[in-house]
Amino acid sequence: MIVCFVIGALLVVLESDKPDHNIQKNINFYYPVQGIEKAQFDLEVDTGSIIINPGEESEMVSGTVFFEGMLPEPCLSHTITNGTANFVIDREKNILHDLIGGEENWKINLGKKIPANLDIQLGTGDIIFNSGDTEIKNVKIENGAGSLYLDIHEWNGENLDVSIETGIGDLTMIFPDNSYIVVNRDQGVVNSVISGFSVSDNGYIHNGSSVNNSTINVSIIQGIGELKLKTIPEKN
């Protein structure tokens, strides 16, 4: 009885301090490339969505985050050490957020000029990543429940490592046809729709269409859902 009373009283106080808790807010952000030689993004969100598209050469990253008014304002902050920028999502400590959670929807434009690594963790929600010709070197994604769509068919680097771990949800990946691609997968209950790949002992292989082709190594751990893999030829 005492525990219930204390928790109930705490929630009442917090709610009364947040009269605009049903209002959706948004914050814009922009960081130029000055002083940055490479970048590391560590993006961790409990519930919501993350959409990443290619941006401009003059920017390292820009975009907008939409969130519920009852939540602490999320902030994409960064530090620069020896030319390496480390971007993380910061939030003030909030007891109500810890108890009941809340939704954040991020729309991110990633600059094309600077080499970058992405480490994305999303508890529940959808992730869309369209690389364009950005200088991505490494992508790591963990998604508890939700769909995941990765389009890297315009990527034109030399080597790319992709690691994906998803619990429940569909996974779609689109690759450049001219790359040599190795996909290793550990799957639970998964329906696979594969185009442009041959079956290997541990997954799938695509032999690139060009002589000096790039290499993409993919590791997939998927629980329940559908897996779609396909390649798209380079535009003439």
Tab-separated table of C-alpha atoms in Angstrom:
chain	number	residue	atom	x	y	z
A	1	MET	CA	0.000	0.000	0.000
A	2	ILE	CA	2.765	2.431	0.900
A	3	VAL	CA	4.659	1.695	-2.323
A	4	CYS	CA	1.577	2.261	-4.465
A	5	PHE	CA	0.814	5.512	-2.685
A	6	VAL	CA	4.343	6.849	-3.199
A	7	ILE	CA	4.457	5.989	-6.892
A	8	GLY	CA	0.969	7.396	-7.478
A	9	ALA	CA	1.837	10.645	-5.727
A	10	LEU	CA	5.024	10.954	-7.744
A	11	LEU	CA	3.168	10.579	-11.014
A	12	VAL	CA	0.601	13.206	-10.031
A	13	VAL	CA	3.331	15.716	-9.198
A	14	LEU	CA	5.183	15.094	-12.425
A	15	GLU	CA	2.059	15.385	-14.552
A	16	SER	CA	1.094	18.652	-12.881
A	17	ASP	CA	4.534	20.053	-13.649
A	18	LYS	CA	4.074	19.216	-17.350
A	19	PRO	CA	0.800	20.796	-18.534
A	20	ASP	CA	1.803	20.530	-22.200
A	21	HIS	CA	2.510	16.800	-22.102
A	22	ASN	CA	0.266	16.058	-25.093
A	23	ILE	CA	1.869	18.695	-27.312
A	24	GLN	CA	4.281	17.431	-29.962
A	25	LYS	CA	7.436	19.486	-30.277
A	26	ASN	CA	10.292	19.514	-32.748
A	27	ILE	CA	13.897	20.669	-32.692
A	28	ASN	CA	16.067	21.355	-35.750
A	29	PHE	CA	19.815	20.741	-35.713
A	30	TYR	CA	22.728	21.508	-38.037
A	31	TYR	CA	26.470	20.854	-37.780
A	32	PRO	CA	28.914	21.952	-40.527
A	33	VAL	CA	31.965	19.925	-41.603
A	34	GLN	CA	34.549	22.415	-40.356
A	35	GLY	CA	37.182	20.741	-38.208
A	36	ILE	CA	35.841	17.215	-38.826
A	37	GLU	CA	37.886	14.564	-40.656
A	38	LYS	CA	35.742	11.552	-39.731
A	39	ALA	CA	32.653	10.934	-37.615
A	40	GLN	CA	31.121	8.364	-35.292
A	41	PHE	CA	27.344	8.406	-34.675
A	42	ASP	CA	25.905	6.598	-31.646
A	43	LEU	CA	22.135	6.962	-31.880
A	44	GLU	CA	20.036	5.323	-29.157
A	45	VAL	CA	16.234	5.702	-29.076
A	46	ASP	CA	13.687	3.745	-27.000
A	47	THR	CA	10.571	4.136	-29.164
A	48	GLY	CA	9.892	5.946	-32.436
A	49	SER	CA	11.651	6.038	-35.798
A	50	ILE	CA	14.978	6.943	-37.380
A	51	ILE	CA	15.111	8.059	-41.012
A	52	ILE	CA	18.524	8.821	-42.545
A	53	ASN	CA	19.018	10.340	-45.996
A	54	PRO	CA	22.043	11.859	-47.780
A	55	GLY	CA	22.632	15.556	-47.107
A	56	GLU	CA	24.870	18.274	-48.524
A	57	GLU	CA	28.683	18.296	-48.756
A	58	SER	CA	28.853	21.442	-46.614
A	59	GLU	CA	27.175	19.747	-43.641
A	60	MET	CA	28.220	16.929	-41.377
A	61	VAL	CA	24.666	16.326	-40.243
A	62	SER	CA	21.348	18.166	-40.097
A	63	GLY	CA	17.708	17.349	-39.521
A	64	THR	CA	14.766	17.442	-37.129
A	65	VAL	CA	13.621	15.444	-34.125
A	66	PHE	CA	9.912	15.277	-33.228
A	67	PHE	CA	8.976	14.305	-29.666
A	68	GLU	CA	6.147	14.417	-27.161
A	69	GLY	CA	5.961	17.483	-24.940
A	70	MET	CA	6.058	15.413	-21.748
A	71	LEU	CA	9.547	14.120	-22.553
A	72	PRO	CA	12.887	15.793	-21.863
A	73	GLU	CA	14.207	17.506	-24.973
A	74	PRO	CA	16.553	15.194	-26.895
A	75	CYS	CA	19.705	16.778	-28.258
A	76	LEU	CA	22.205	15.561	-30.850
A	77	SER	CA	25.455	16.688	-29.246
A	78	HIS	CA	29.051	16.105	-30.278
A	79	THR	CA	32.681	16.392	-29.285
A	80	ILE	CA	35.693	16.628	-31.610
A	81	THR	CA	38.979	14.953	-30.711
A	82	ASN	CA	41.923	14.929	-33.137
A	83	GLY	CA	39.577	15.516	-36.077
A	84	THR	CA	37.102	12.774	-35.082
A	85	ALA	CA	33.581	13.942	-34.205
A	86	ASN	CA	31.555	11.750	-31.865
A	87	PHE	CA	27.800	12.384	-32.098
A	88	VAL	CA	25.396	11.079	-29.441
A	89	ILE	CA	21.778	11.691	-28.426
A	90	ASP	CA	21.635	13.383	-25.023
A	91	ARG	CA	18.591	13.727	-22.765
A	92	GLU	CA	18.098	15.109	-19.289
A	93	LYS	CA	17.341	12.493	-16.675
A	94	ASN	CA	13.566	12.168	-16.347
A	95	ILE	CA	11.793	9.765	-13.957
A	96	LEU	CA	8.516	9.827	-15.907
A	97	HIS	CA	10.337	8.937	-19.123
A	98	ASP	CA	12.048	6.038	-17.368
A	99	LEU	CA	8.685	4.736	-16.093
A	100	ILE	CA	6.434	4.994	-19.152
A	101	GLY	CA	8.764	5.862	-22.045
A	102	GLY	CA	7.881	8.085	-24.973
A	103	GLU	CA	8.245	8.427	-28.715
A	104	GLU	CA	10.954	10.251	-30.668
A	105	ASN	CA	11.026	10.477	-34.461
A	106	TRP	CA	14.357	11.485	-35.982
A	107	LYS	CA	14.871	12.712	-39.546
A	108	ILE	CA	18.585	12.954	-40.254
A	109	ASN	CA	20.497	14.234	-43.285
A	110	LEU	CA	24.026	12.827	-43.380
A	111	GLY	CA	26.718	14.855	-45.149
A	112	LYS	CA	28.387	13.290	-48.186
A	113	LYS	CA	31.954	14.484	-47.695
A	114	ILE	CA	33.195	13.043	-44.390
A	115	PRO	CA	33.782	9.309	-43.670
A	116	ALA	CA	31.346	8.138	-40.991
A	117	ASN	CA	30.402	5.109	-38.878
A	118	LEU	CA	26.836	4.537	-37.684
A	119	ASP	CA	25.808	2.713	-34.516
A	120	ILE	CA	21.993	2.731	-34.178
A	121	GLN	CA	19.939	1.215	-31.354
A	122	LEU	CA	16.143	1.398	-31.497
A	123	GLY	CA	13.939	-0.487	-29.042
A	124	THR	CA	10.617	-0.327	-30.890
A	125	GLY	CA	9.966	1.367	-34.234
A	126	ASP	CA	11.091	1.611	-37.829
A	127	ILE	CA	14.472	2.475	-39.360
A	128	ILE	CA	14.973	3.749	-42.910
A	129	PHE	CA	18.507	4.344	-44.175
A	130	ASN	CA	19.147	5.646	-47.691
A	131	SER	CA	22.930	6.031	-47.977
A	132	GLY	CA	23.121	7.766	-51.354
A	133	ASP	CA	26.840	8.318	-52.052
A	134	THR	CA	27.761	9.231	-48.488
A	135	GLU	CA	31.166	8.070	-47.181
A	136	ILE	CA	29.844	5.338	-44.902
A	137	LYS	CA	32.455	2.892	-43.576
A	138	ASN	CA	30.622	0.866	-40.945
A	139	VAL	CA	26.958	0.386	-40.029
A	140	LYS	CA	25.735	-1.379	-36.886
A	141	ILE	CA	22.007	-1.595	-36.151
A	142	GLU	CA	20.100	-3.183	-33.272
A	143	ASN	CA	16.296	-3.088	-33.498
A	144	GLY	CA	14.058	-4.867	-30.996
A	145	ALA	CA	10.760	-4.716	-32.899
A	146	GLY	CA	9.936	-2.893	-36.131
A	147	SER	CA	10.782	-2.805	-39.823
A	148	LEU	CA	14.242	-2.050	-41.156
A	149	TYR	CA	14.884	-0.734	-44.679
A	150	LEU	CA	18.447	-0.137	-45.920
A	151	ASP	CA	19.118	1.152	-49.419
A	152	ILE	CA	22.861	1.335	-50.094
A	153	HIS	CA	22.783	0.750	-53.844
A	154	GLU	CA	24.332	4.190	-54.524
A	155	TRP	CA	27.191	3.654	-52.091
A	156	ASN	CA	30.489	3.812	-54.021
A	157	GLY	CA	33.211	3.226	-51.431
A	158	GLU	CA	35.757	0.410	-51.276
A	159	ASN	CA	34.805	-1.552	-48.150
A	160	LEU	CA	31.642	-1.534	-46.053
A	161	ASP	CA	30.818	-3.596	-42.973
A	162	VAL	CA	27.162	-3.937	-41.942
A	163	SER	CA	25.957	-5.654	-38.771
A	164	ILE	CA	22.227	-6.041	-38.102
A	165	GLU	CA	20.431	-7.600	-35.151
A	166	THR	CA	16.639	-7.471	-35.152
A	167	GLY	CA	14.070	-9.297	-33.031
A	168	ILE	CA	10.648	-9.002	-34.656
A	169	GLY	CA	10.099	-7.275	-38.006
A	170	ASP	CA	10.855	-7.268	-41.718
A	171	LEU	CA	14.315	-6.487	-43.083
A	172	THR	CA	14.911	-5.151	-46.599
A	173	MET	CA	18.366	-4.437	-48.047
A	174	ILE	CA	19.191	-3.064	-51.499
A	175	PHE	CA	22.796	-3.295	-52.729
A	176	PRO	CA	24.913	-2.014	-55.655
A	177	ASP	CA	25.189	-4.702	-58.340
A	178	ASN	CA	28.867	-3.972	-58.989
A	179	SER	CA	29.967	-4.863	-55.431
A	180	TYR	CA	31.161	-8.208	-54.116
A	181	ILE	CA	28.707	-8.953	-51.285
A	182	VAL	CA	28.860	-11.584	-48.560
A	183	VAL	CA	25.809	-11.987	-46.314
A	184	ASN	CA	26.111	-14.200	-43.235
A	185	ARG	CA	22.821	-14.774	-41.459
A	186	ASP	CA	21.519	-16.404	-38.279
A	187	GLN	CA	17.739	-16.589	-38.606
A	188	GLY	CA	14.810	-17.805	-36.582
A	189	VAL	CA	11.385	-17.931	-38.230
A	190	VAL	CA	12.105	-15.956	-41.396
A	191	ASN	CA	10.646	-15.927	-44.912
A	192	SER	CA	13.387	-14.997	-47.407
A	193	VAL	CA	12.932	-13.265	-50.765
A	194	ILE	CA	16.347	-13.122	-52.457
A	195	SER	CA	17.247	-11.629	-55.847
A	196	GLY	CA	20.738	-11.404	-57.366
A	197	PHE	CA	22.444	-13.687	-54.819
A	198	SER	CA	23.537	-17.304	-54.760
A	199	VAL	CA	23.216	-19.461	-51.651
A	200	SER	CA	26.316	-20.160	-49.540
A	201	ASP	CA	26.885	-22.317	-46.467
A	202	ASN	CA	26.252	-19.423	-44.079
A	203	GLY	CA	24.019	-17.176	-46.165
A	204	TYR	CA	24.297	-15.561	-49.582
A	205	ILE	CA	26.969	-14.298	-51.994
A	206	HIS	CA	26.828	-11.835	-54.871
A	207	ASN	CA	29.756	-11.610	-57.275
A	208	GLY	CA	30.083	-8.013	-58.405
A	209	SER	CA	29.568	-7.028	-62.005
A	210	SER	CA	32.755	-4.908	-62.271
A	211	VAL	CA	36.409	-6.012	-62.290
A	212	ASN	CA	37.631	-3.718	-59.509
A	213	ASN	CA	34.519	-4.119	-57.429
A	214	SER	CA	34.061	-2.980	-53.858
A	215	THR	CA	33.354	-5.332	-50.961
A	216	ILE	CA	30.342	-5.343	-48.633
A	217	ASN	CA	30.289	-7.712	-45.665
A	218	VAL	CA	26.934	-8.170	-43.932
A	219	SER	CA	26.083	-10.003	-40.727
A	220	ILE	CA	22.380	-10.552	-39.944
A	221	ILE	CA	20.754	-11.937	-36.814
A	222	GLN	CA	16.982	-11.969	-37.304
A	223	GLY	CA	14.318	-13.515	-35.091
A	224	ILE	CA	10.893	-13.330	-36.744
A	225	GLY	CA	9.966	-11.576	-39.992
A	226	GLU	CA	10.739	-11.391	-43.695
A	227	LEU	CA	14.179	-10.916	-45.248
A	228	LYS	CA	14.473	-9.253	-48.674
A	229	LEU	CA	17.807	-8.880	-50.465
A	230	LYS	CA	18.287	-7.480	-53.965
A	231	THR	CA	20.871	-5.722	-56.120
A	232	ILE	CA	20.449	-2.775	-58.493
A	233	PRO	CA	22.767	-2.111	-61.468
A	234	GLU	CA	24.792	1.094	-61.523
A	235	LYS	CA	23.253	3.933	-63.532
A	236	ASN	CA	24.979	4.657	-66.835
